PDB file of C-alpha atoms in Angstrom:
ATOM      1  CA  UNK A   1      11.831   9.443 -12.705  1.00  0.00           C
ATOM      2  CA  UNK A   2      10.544   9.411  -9.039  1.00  0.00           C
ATOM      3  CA  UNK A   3      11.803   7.375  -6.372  1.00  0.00           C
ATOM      4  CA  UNK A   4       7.953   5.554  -6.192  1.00  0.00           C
ATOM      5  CA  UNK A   5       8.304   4.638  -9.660  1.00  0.00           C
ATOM      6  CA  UNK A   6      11.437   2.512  -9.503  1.00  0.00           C
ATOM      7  CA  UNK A   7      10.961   1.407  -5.461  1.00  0.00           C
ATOM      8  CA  UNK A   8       8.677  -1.243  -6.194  1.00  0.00           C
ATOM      9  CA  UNK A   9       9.922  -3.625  -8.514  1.00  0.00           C
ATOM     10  CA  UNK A  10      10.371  -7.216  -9.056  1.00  0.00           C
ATOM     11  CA  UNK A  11      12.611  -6.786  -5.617  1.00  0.00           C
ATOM     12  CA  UNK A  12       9.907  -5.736  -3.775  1.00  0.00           C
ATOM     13  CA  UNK A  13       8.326  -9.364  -2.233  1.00  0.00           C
ATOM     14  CA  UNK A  14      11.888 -10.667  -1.296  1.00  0.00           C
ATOM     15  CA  UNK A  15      12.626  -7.077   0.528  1.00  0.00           C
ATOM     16  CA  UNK A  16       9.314  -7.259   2.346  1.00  0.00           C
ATOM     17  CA  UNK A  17       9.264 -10.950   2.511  1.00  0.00           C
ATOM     18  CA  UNK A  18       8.269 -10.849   6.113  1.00  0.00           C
ATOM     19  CA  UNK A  19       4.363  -9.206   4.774  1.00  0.00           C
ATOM     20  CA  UNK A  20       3.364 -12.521   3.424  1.00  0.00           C
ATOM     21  CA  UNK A  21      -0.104 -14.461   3.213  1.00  0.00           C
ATOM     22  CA  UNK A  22      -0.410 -14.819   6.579  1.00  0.00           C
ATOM     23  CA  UNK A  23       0.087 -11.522   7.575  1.00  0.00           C
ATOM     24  CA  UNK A  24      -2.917 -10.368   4.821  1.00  0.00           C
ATOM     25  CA  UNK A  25      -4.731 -12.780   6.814  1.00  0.00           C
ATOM     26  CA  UNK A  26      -4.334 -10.875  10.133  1.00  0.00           C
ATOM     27  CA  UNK A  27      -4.972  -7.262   8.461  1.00  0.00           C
ATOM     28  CA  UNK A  28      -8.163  -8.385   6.602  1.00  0.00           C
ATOM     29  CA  UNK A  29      -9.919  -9.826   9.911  1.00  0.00           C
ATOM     30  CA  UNK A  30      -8.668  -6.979  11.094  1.00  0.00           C
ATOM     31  CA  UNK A  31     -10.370  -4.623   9.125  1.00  0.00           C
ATOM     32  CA  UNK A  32     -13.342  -7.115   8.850  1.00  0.00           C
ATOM     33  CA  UNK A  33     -13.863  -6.523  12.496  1.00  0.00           C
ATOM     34  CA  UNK A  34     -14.100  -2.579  12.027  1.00  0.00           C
ATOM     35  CA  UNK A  35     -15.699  -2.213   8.173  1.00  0.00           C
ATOM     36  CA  UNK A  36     -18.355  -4.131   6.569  1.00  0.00           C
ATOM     37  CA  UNK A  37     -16.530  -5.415   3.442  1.00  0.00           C
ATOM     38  CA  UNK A  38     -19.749  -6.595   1.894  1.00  0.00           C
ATOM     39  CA  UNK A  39     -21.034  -2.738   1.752  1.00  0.00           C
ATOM     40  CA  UNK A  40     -19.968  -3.003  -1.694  1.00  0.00           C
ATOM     41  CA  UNK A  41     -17.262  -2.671  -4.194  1.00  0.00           C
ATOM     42  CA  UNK A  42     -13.581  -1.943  -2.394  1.00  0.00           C
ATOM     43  CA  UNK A  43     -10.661  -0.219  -3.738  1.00  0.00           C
ATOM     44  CA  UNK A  44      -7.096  -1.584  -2.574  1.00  0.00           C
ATOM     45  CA  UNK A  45      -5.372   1.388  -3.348  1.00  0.00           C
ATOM     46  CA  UNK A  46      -1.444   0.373  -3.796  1.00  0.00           C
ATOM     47  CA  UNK A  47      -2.209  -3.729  -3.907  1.00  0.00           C
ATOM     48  CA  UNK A  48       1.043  -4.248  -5.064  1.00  0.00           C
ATOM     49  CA  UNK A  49       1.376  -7.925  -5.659  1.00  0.00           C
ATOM     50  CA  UNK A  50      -1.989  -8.163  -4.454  1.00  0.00           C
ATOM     51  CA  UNK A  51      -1.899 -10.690  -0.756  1.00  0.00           C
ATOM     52  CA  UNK A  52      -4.820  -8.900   0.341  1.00  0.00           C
ATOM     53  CA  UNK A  53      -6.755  -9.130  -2.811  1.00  0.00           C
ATOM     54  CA  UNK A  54      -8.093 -12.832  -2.812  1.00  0.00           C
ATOM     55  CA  UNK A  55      -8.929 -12.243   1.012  1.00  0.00           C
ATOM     56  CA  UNK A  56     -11.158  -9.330   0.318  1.00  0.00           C
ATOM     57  CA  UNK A  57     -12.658 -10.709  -2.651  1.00  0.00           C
ATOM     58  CA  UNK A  58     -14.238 -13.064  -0.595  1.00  0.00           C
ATOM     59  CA  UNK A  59     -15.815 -10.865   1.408  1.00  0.00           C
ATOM     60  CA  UNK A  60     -17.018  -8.639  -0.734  1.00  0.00           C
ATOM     61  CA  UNK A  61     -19.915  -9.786  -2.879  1.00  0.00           C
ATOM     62  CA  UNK A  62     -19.724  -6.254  -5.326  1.00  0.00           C
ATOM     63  CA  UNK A  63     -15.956  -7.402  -6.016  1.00  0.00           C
ATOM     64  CA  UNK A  64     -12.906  -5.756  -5.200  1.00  0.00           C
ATOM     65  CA  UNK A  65     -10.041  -3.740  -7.633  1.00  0.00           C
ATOM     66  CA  UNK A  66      -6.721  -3.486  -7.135  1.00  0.00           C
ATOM     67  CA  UNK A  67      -4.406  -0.292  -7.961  1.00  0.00           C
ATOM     68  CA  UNK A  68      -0.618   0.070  -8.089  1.00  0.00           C
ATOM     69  CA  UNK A  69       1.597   1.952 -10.535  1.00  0.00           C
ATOM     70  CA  UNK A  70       4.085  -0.748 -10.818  1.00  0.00           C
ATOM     71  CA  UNK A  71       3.480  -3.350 -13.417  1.00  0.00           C
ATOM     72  CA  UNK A  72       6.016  -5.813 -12.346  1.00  0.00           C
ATOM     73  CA  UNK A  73       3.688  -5.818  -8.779  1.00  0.00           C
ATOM     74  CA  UNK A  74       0.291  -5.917 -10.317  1.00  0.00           C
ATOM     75  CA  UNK A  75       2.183  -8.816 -13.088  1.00  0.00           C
ATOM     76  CA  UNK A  76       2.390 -10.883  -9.973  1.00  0.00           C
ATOM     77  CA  UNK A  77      -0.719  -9.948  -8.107  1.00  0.00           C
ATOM     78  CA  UNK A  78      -2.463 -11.076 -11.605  1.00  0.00           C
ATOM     79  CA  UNK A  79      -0.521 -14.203 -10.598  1.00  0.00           C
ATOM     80  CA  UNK A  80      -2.822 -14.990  -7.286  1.00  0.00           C
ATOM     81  CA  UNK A  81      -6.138 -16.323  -7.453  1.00  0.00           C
ATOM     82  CA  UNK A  82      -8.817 -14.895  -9.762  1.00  0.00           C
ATOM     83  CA  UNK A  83     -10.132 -11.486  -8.429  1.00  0.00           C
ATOM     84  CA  UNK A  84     -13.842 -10.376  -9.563  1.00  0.00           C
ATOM     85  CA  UNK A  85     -13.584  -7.200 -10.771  1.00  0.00           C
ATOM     86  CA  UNK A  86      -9.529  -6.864 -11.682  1.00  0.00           C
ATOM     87  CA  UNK A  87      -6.500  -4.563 -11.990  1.00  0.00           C
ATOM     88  CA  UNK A  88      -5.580  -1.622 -12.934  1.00  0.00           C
ATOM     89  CA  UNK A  89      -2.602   0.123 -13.139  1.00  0.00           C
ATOM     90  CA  UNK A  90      -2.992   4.129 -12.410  1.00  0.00           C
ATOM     91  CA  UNK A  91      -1.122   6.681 -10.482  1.00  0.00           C
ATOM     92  CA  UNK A  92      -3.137   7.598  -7.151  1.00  0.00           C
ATOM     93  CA  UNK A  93      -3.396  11.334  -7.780  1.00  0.00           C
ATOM     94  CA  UNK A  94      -5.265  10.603 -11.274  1.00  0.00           C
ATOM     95  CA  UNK A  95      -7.566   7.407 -10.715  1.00  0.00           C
ATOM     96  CA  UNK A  96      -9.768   6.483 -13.741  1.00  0.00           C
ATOM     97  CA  UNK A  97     -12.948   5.535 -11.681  1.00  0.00           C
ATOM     98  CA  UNK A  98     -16.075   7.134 -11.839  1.00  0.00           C
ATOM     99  CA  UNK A  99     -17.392   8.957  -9.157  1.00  0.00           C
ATOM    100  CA  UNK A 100     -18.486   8.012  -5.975  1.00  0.00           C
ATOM    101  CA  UNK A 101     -18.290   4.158  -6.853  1.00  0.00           C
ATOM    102  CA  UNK A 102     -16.788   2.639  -3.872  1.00  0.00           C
ATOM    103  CA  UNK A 103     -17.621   2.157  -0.521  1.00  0.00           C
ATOM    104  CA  UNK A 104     -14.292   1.173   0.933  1.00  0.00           C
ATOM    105  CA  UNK A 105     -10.488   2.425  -0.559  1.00  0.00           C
ATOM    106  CA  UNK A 106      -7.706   0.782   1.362  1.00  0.00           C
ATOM    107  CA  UNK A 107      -4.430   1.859   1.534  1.00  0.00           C
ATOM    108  CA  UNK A 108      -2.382  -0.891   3.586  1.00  0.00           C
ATOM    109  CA  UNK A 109       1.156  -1.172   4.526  1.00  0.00           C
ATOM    110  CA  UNK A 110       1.811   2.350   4.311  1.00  0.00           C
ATOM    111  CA  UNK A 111       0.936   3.303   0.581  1.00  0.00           C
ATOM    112  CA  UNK A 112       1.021   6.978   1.531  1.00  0.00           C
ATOM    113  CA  UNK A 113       2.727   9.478   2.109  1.00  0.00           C
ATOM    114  CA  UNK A 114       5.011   9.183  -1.305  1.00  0.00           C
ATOM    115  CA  UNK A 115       4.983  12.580  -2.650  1.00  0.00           C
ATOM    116  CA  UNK A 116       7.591  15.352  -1.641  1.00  0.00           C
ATOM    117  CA  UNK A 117       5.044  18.062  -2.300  1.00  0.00           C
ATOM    118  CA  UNK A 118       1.957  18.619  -0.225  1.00  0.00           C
ATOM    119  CA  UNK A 119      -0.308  19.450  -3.214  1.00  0.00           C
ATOM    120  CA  UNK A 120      -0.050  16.220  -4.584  1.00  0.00           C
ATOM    121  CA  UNK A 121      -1.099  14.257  -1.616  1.00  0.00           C
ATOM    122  CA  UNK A 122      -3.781  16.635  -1.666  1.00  0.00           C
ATOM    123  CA  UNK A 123      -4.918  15.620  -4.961  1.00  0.00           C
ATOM    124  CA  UNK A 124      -4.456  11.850  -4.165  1.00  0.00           C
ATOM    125  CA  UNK A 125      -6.815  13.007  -1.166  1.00  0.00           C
ATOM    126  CA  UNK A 126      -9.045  14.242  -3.316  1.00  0.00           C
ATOM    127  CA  UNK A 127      -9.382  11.803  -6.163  1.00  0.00           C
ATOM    128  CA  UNK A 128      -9.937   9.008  -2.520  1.00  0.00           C
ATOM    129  CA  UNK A 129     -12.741  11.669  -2.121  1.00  0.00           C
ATOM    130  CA  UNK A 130     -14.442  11.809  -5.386  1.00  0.00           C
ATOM    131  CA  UNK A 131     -14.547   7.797  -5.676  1.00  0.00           C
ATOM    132  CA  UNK A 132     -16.126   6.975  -2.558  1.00  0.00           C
ATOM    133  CA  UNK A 133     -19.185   6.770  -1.667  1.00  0.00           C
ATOM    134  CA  UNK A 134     -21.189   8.952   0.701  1.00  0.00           C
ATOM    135  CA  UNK A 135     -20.753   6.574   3.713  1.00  0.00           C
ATOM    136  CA  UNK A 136     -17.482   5.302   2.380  1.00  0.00           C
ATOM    137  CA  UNK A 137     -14.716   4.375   4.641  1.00  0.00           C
ATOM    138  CA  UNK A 138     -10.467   4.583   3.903  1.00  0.00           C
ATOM    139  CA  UNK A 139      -8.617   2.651   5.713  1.00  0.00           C
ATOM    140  CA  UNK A 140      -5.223   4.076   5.627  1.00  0.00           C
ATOM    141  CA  UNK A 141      -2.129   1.859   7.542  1.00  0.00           C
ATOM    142  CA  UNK A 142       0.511   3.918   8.163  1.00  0.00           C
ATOM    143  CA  UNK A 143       3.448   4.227  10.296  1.00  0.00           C
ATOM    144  CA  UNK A 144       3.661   5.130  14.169  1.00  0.00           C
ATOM    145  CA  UNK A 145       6.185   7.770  13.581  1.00  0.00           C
ATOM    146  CA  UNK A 146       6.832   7.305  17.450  1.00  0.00           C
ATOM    147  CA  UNK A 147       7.403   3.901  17.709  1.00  0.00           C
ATOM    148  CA  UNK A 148       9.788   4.457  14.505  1.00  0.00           C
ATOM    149  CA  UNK A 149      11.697   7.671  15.911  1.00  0.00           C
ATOM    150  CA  UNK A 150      11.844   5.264  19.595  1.00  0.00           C
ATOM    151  CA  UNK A 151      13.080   2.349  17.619  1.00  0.00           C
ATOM    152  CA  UNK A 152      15.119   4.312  15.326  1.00  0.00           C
ATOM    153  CA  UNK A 153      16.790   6.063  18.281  1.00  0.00           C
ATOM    154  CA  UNK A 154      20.541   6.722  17.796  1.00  0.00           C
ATOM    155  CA  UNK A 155      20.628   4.659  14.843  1.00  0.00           C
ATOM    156  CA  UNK A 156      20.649   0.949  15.298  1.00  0.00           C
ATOM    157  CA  UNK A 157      23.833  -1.079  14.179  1.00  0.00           C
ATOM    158  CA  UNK A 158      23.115  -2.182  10.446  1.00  0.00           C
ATOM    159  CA  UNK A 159      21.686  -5.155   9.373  1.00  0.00           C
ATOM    160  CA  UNK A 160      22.984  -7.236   6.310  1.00  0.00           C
ATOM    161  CA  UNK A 161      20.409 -10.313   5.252  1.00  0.00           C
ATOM    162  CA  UNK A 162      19.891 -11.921   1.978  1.00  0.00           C
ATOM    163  CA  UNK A 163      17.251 -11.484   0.331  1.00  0.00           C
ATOM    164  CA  UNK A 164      16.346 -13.279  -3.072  1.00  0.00           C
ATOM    165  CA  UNK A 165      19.610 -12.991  -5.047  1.00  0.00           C
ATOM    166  CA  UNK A 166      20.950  -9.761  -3.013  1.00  0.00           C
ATOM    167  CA  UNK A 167      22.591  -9.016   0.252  1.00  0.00           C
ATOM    168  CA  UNK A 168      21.184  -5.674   1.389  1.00  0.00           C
ATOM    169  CA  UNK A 169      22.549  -3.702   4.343  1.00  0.00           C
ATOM    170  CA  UNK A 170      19.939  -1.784   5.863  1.00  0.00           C
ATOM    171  CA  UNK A 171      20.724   1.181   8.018  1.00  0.00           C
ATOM    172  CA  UNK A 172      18.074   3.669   9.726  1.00  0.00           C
ATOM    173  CA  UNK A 173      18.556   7.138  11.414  1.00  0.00           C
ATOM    174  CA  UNK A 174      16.910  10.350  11.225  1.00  0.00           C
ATOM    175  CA  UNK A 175      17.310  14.071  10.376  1.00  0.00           C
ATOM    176  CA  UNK A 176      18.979  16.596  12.737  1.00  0.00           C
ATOM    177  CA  UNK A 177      15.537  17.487  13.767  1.00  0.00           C
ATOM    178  CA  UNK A 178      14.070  13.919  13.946  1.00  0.00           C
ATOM    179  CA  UNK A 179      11.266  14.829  11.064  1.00  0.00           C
ATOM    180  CA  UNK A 180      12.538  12.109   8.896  1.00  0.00           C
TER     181      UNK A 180
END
């Protein structure tokens, strides 16, 4: 089994506690500001437990879907308020959509960049491709690998915190060659 596959679990929302509601709120004027979410139908492409799906919804009229291969995260996205056109749980390299059907796929708080080989974010790539329309837009948030490697630096002390029923200790550092 892959990392991905076992990474975001019922854990996930007390880990990443800190990208609640409010924060969906920010990221959808956000995008609001740059992408006109009423173009019709939108893709959030890893929802996970789904914050940003109730926002969206409401600003898109053709209705918005949600995507993540974890069940336990799409369980409690299902969870929020109603969303117009559903979930669905799939695997981003093989998405069962037809083609050229949206005219917006999100991928928000980093859900990229999983895969260990290139040719499968090439086929994610490609399947983003084939689904959107011909002035469709992604919106991919990602990482400043920068600001990471600058924050990163010579490896910050640890940090212990409780989260849910856990204590986690979270260390950071990088390779040798400060690729990862």
């Amino acid at each position: 089994m892959n990392w991905y596959e076992t990474a975001f679990g019922a854990h996930y929302g007390w880990l990443y506690a800190h990208r609640d509601d409010a924060e969906a709120v920010d990221c959808v004027t956000t995008l609001a500001a740059h992408v006109d979410l009423g173009a019709g139908e939108i893709l959030d492409l890893g929802c996970g437990e789904g914050r940003h799906l109730p926002l969206l919804d409401e600003s898109c009229p053709a209705g918005v879907v949600g995507v993540d291969l974890s069940m336990e995260l799409l369980t409690r996205a299902s969870e929020r308020d109603s969303i117009s056109r559903g979930l669905v749980r799939a695997d981003m390299r093989t998405l069962p959509f037809s083609g050229k059907q949206f005219s917006a796929v999100l991928s928000l708080f980093t859900a990229f960049g999983y895969f260990g080989d290139l040719s499968e974010h090439e086929s994610m790539l490609a399947e983003i491709a084939r689904i959107l329309r011909p002035d469709g837009v992604w919106c991919l948030d990602y990482l400043n690998c920068r600001r990471v490697r600058n924050a990163i630096g010579d490896g910050p002390a640890p940090v212990v915190r409780d989260v849910g029923p856990c204590r986690v200790r979270e260390t950071k550092s990088l390779s040798d060659d400060g690729s990862t």
